[in-house]
Amino acid sequence: MKKRKILHRLLVFVLTIAMLAGICPQGVSAADILTTVSKSQTAVSINNPRIVQDESMRAEQKVTWDCVYFGNYPQSEITSKDGNVYNKLRKRNRLGW
């Protein structure tokens, strides 16, 4: 009887998760999300996908997607005035890292 109760609770949990997953939006693109940046402030717009006819390809078309890369990038140029950071980066560059 105890095994059956545990199995019943597990089944209820799995079905609840499945139902919640069905409510979540699928395939939301960046174009669907409202942004606070006006059109005049955006430098580049992302257009996915771009399809160009190309007879040399098996599907007779070439599909290109834009990519957005996330990461940490310097906000200003690092010069010799920055001291220790500049020396570490310069040393790494010489070592080919």
PDB file of C-alpha atoms in Angstrom:
ATOM      1  CA  MET A   1       0.000   0.000   0.000  1.00  0.00           C
ATOM      2  CA  LYS A   2       2.875   2.384   0.814  1.00  0.00           C
ATOM      3  CA  LYS A   3       4.567   1.714  -2.535  1.00  0.00           C
ATOM      4  CA  ARG A   4       1.358   2.530  -4.342  1.00  0.00           C
ATOM      5  CA  LYS A   5       1.020   5.847  -2.483  1.00  0.00           C
ATOM      6  CA  ILE A   6       4.621   6.813  -3.340  1.00  0.00           C
ATOM      7  CA  LEU A   7       4.068   5.845  -6.981  1.00  0.00           C
ATOM      8  CA  HIS A   8       0.853   7.896  -7.054  1.00  0.00           C
ATOM      9  CA  ARG A   9       2.628  10.985  -5.670  1.00  0.00           C
ATOM     10  CA  LEU A  10       5.468  10.564  -8.170  1.00  0.00           C
ATOM     11  CA  LEU A  11       2.989  10.292 -11.043  1.00  0.00           C
ATOM     12  CA  VAL A  12       1.157  13.430  -9.853  1.00  0.00           C
ATOM     13  CA  PHE A  13       4.491  15.306  -9.680  1.00  0.00           C
ATOM     14  CA  VAL A  14       5.553  14.239 -13.199  1.00  0.00           C
ATOM     15  CA  LEU A  15       2.174  15.143 -14.687  1.00  0.00           C
ATOM     16  CA  THR A  16       2.208  18.533 -12.950  1.00  0.00           C
ATOM     17  CA  ILE A  17       5.633  19.312 -14.419  1.00  0.00           C
ATOM     18  CA  ALA A  18       4.435  18.206 -17.872  1.00  0.00           C
ATOM     19  CA  MET A  19       1.382  20.479 -17.647  1.00  0.00           C
ATOM     20  CA  LEU A  20       3.477  23.451 -16.521  1.00  0.00           C
ATOM     21  CA  ALA A  21       5.893  22.882 -19.389  1.00  0.00           C
ATOM     22  CA  GLY A  22       2.960  23.025 -21.794  1.00  0.00           C
ATOM     23  CA  ILE A  23       1.963  26.454 -20.503  1.00  0.00           C
ATOM     24  CA  CYS A  24       5.429  27.948 -21.042  1.00  0.00           C
ATOM     25  CA  PRO A  25       5.867  29.724 -24.399  1.00  0.00           C
ATOM     26  CA  GLN A  26       7.814  27.759 -26.965  1.00  0.00           C
ATOM     27  CA  GLY A  27      10.014  29.336 -29.645  1.00  0.00           C
ATOM     28  CA  VAL A  28      10.008  32.928 -28.398  1.00  0.00           C
ATOM     29  CA  SER A  29      12.297  35.019 -30.584  1.00  0.00           C
ATOM     30  CA  ALA A  30      14.122  38.253 -29.815  1.00  0.00           C
ATOM     31  CA  ALA A  31      11.698  40.100 -32.101  1.00  0.00           C
ATOM     32  CA  ASP A  32       8.775  39.105 -29.854  1.00  0.00           C
ATOM     33  CA  ILE A  33      10.297  40.611 -26.710  1.00  0.00           C
ATOM     34  CA  LEU A  34       9.580  44.274 -26.067  1.00  0.00           C
ATOM     35  CA  THR A  35      12.676  46.355 -25.404  1.00  0.00           C
ATOM     36  CA  THR A  36      13.115  49.804 -23.913  1.00  0.00           C
ATOM     37  CA  VAL A  37      15.648  50.863 -26.559  1.00  0.00           C
ATOM     38  CA  SER A  38      14.159  52.877 -29.380  1.00  0.00           C
ATOM     39  CA  LYS A  39      14.838  52.001 -33.007  1.00  0.00           C
ATOM     40  CA  SER A  40      17.120  55.024 -33.424  1.00  0.00           C
ATOM     41  CA  GLN A  41      19.441  53.767 -30.650  1.00  0.00           C
ATOM     42  CA  THR A  42      19.978  50.280 -32.026  1.00  0.00           C
ATOM     43  CA  ALA A  43      23.151  49.873 -34.059  1.00  0.00           C
ATOM     44  CA  VAL A  44      22.294  46.592 -35.766  1.00  0.00           C
ATOM     45  CA  SER A  45      19.082  44.665 -36.004  1.00  0.00           C
ATOM     46  CA  ILE A  46      19.020  40.893 -35.830  1.00  0.00           C
ATOM     47  CA  ASN A  47      17.218  39.166 -38.678  1.00  0.00           C
ATOM     48  CA  ASN A  48      16.866  35.418 -38.451  1.00  0.00           C
ATOM     49  CA  PRO A  49      17.112  33.541 -40.727  1.00  0.00           C
ATOM     50  CA  ARG A  50      18.333  35.011 -44.011  1.00  0.00           C
ATOM     51  CA  ILE A  51      17.631  32.613 -46.866  1.00  0.00           C
ATOM     52  CA  VAL A  52      19.439  33.006 -50.193  1.00  0.00           C
ATOM     53  CA  GLN A  53      18.868  30.757 -53.206  1.00  0.00           C
ATOM     54  CA  ASP A  54      22.053  28.805 -53.988  1.00  0.00           C
ATOM     55  CA  GLU A  55      21.944  26.131 -56.689  1.00  0.00           C
ATOM     56  CA  SER A  56      25.297  24.646 -55.578  1.00  0.00           C
ATOM     57  CA  MET A  57      23.821  23.524 -52.247  1.00  0.00           C
ATOM     58  CA  ARG A  58      21.867  20.301 -51.841  1.00  0.00           C
ATOM     59  CA  ALA A  59      18.798  22.124 -50.513  1.00  0.00           C
ATOM     60  CA  GLU A  60      19.272  24.794 -53.216  1.00  0.00           C
ATOM     61  CA  GLN A  61      19.337  27.505 -50.567  1.00  0.00           C
ATOM     62  CA  LYS A  62      21.791  28.946 -48.078  1.00  0.00           C
ATOM     63  CA  VAL A  63      20.485  29.849 -44.611  1.00  0.00           C
ATOM     64  CA  THR A  64      22.422  32.316 -42.439  1.00  0.00           C
ATOM     65  CA  TRP A  65      21.643  33.118 -38.786  1.00  0.00           C
ATOM     66  CA  ASP A  66      22.831  36.131 -36.817  1.00  0.00           C
ATOM     67  CA  CYS A  67      24.697  35.366 -33.601  1.00  0.00           C
ATOM     68  CA  VAL A  68      24.897  37.312 -30.380  1.00  0.00           C
ATOM     69  CA  TYR A  69      27.948  36.577 -28.230  1.00  0.00           C
ATOM     70  CA  PHE A  70      27.770  37.191 -24.506  1.00  0.00           C
ATOM     71  CA  GLY A  71      30.812  37.697 -22.326  1.00  0.00           C
ATOM     72  CA  ASN A  72      33.014  40.195 -20.579  1.00  0.00           C
ATOM     73  CA  TYR A  73      34.629  42.764 -22.781  1.00  0.00           C
ATOM     74  CA  PRO A  74      36.827  45.713 -21.795  1.00  0.00           C
ATOM     75  CA  GLN A  75      34.949  48.992 -21.649  1.00  0.00           C
ATOM     76  CA  SER A  76      38.031  51.035 -22.540  1.00  0.00           C
ATOM     77  CA  GLU A  77      41.427  50.518 -24.126  1.00  0.00           C
ATOM     78  CA  ILE A  78      44.059  49.177 -21.733  1.00  0.00           C
ATOM     79  CA  THR A  79      47.297  51.148 -21.989  1.00  0.00           C
ATOM     80  CA  SER A  80      50.645  51.170 -20.175  1.00  0.00           C
ATOM     81  CA  LYS A  81      49.116  53.678 -17.737  1.00  0.00           C
ATOM     82  CA  ASP A  82      47.062  50.784 -16.299  1.00  0.00           C
ATOM     83  CA  GLY A  83      50.239  49.249 -14.837  1.00  0.00           C
ATOM     84  CA  ASN A  84      49.882  45.710 -13.524  1.00  0.00           C
ATOM     85  CA  VAL A  85      46.888  44.748 -15.708  1.00  0.00           C
ATOM     86  CA  TYR A  86      48.681  45.992 -18.821  1.00  0.00           C
ATOM     87  CA  ASN A  87      51.828  44.006 -17.972  1.00  0.00           C
ATOM     88  CA  LYS A  88      49.869  40.781 -17.324  1.00  0.00           C
ATOM     89  CA  LEU A  89      48.006  41.058 -20.629  1.00  0.00           C
ATOM     90  CA  ARG A  90      51.168  41.917 -22.518  1.00  0.00           C
ATOM     91  CA  LYS A  91      52.982  38.914 -21.025  1.00  0.00           C
ATOM     92  CA  ARG A  92      50.080  36.597 -21.933  1.00  0.00           C
ATOM     93  CA  ASN A  93      50.040  37.948 -25.483  1.00  0.00           C
ATOM     94  CA  ARG A  94      53.726  37.157 -25.896  1.00  0.00           C
ATOM     95  CA  LEU A  95      53.147  33.598 -24.655  1.00  0.00           C
ATOM     96  CA  GLY A  96      50.371  33.099 -27.242  1.00  0.00           C
ATOM     97  CA  TRP A  97      47.454  32.630 -24.829  1.00  0.00           C
TER      98      TRP A  97
END
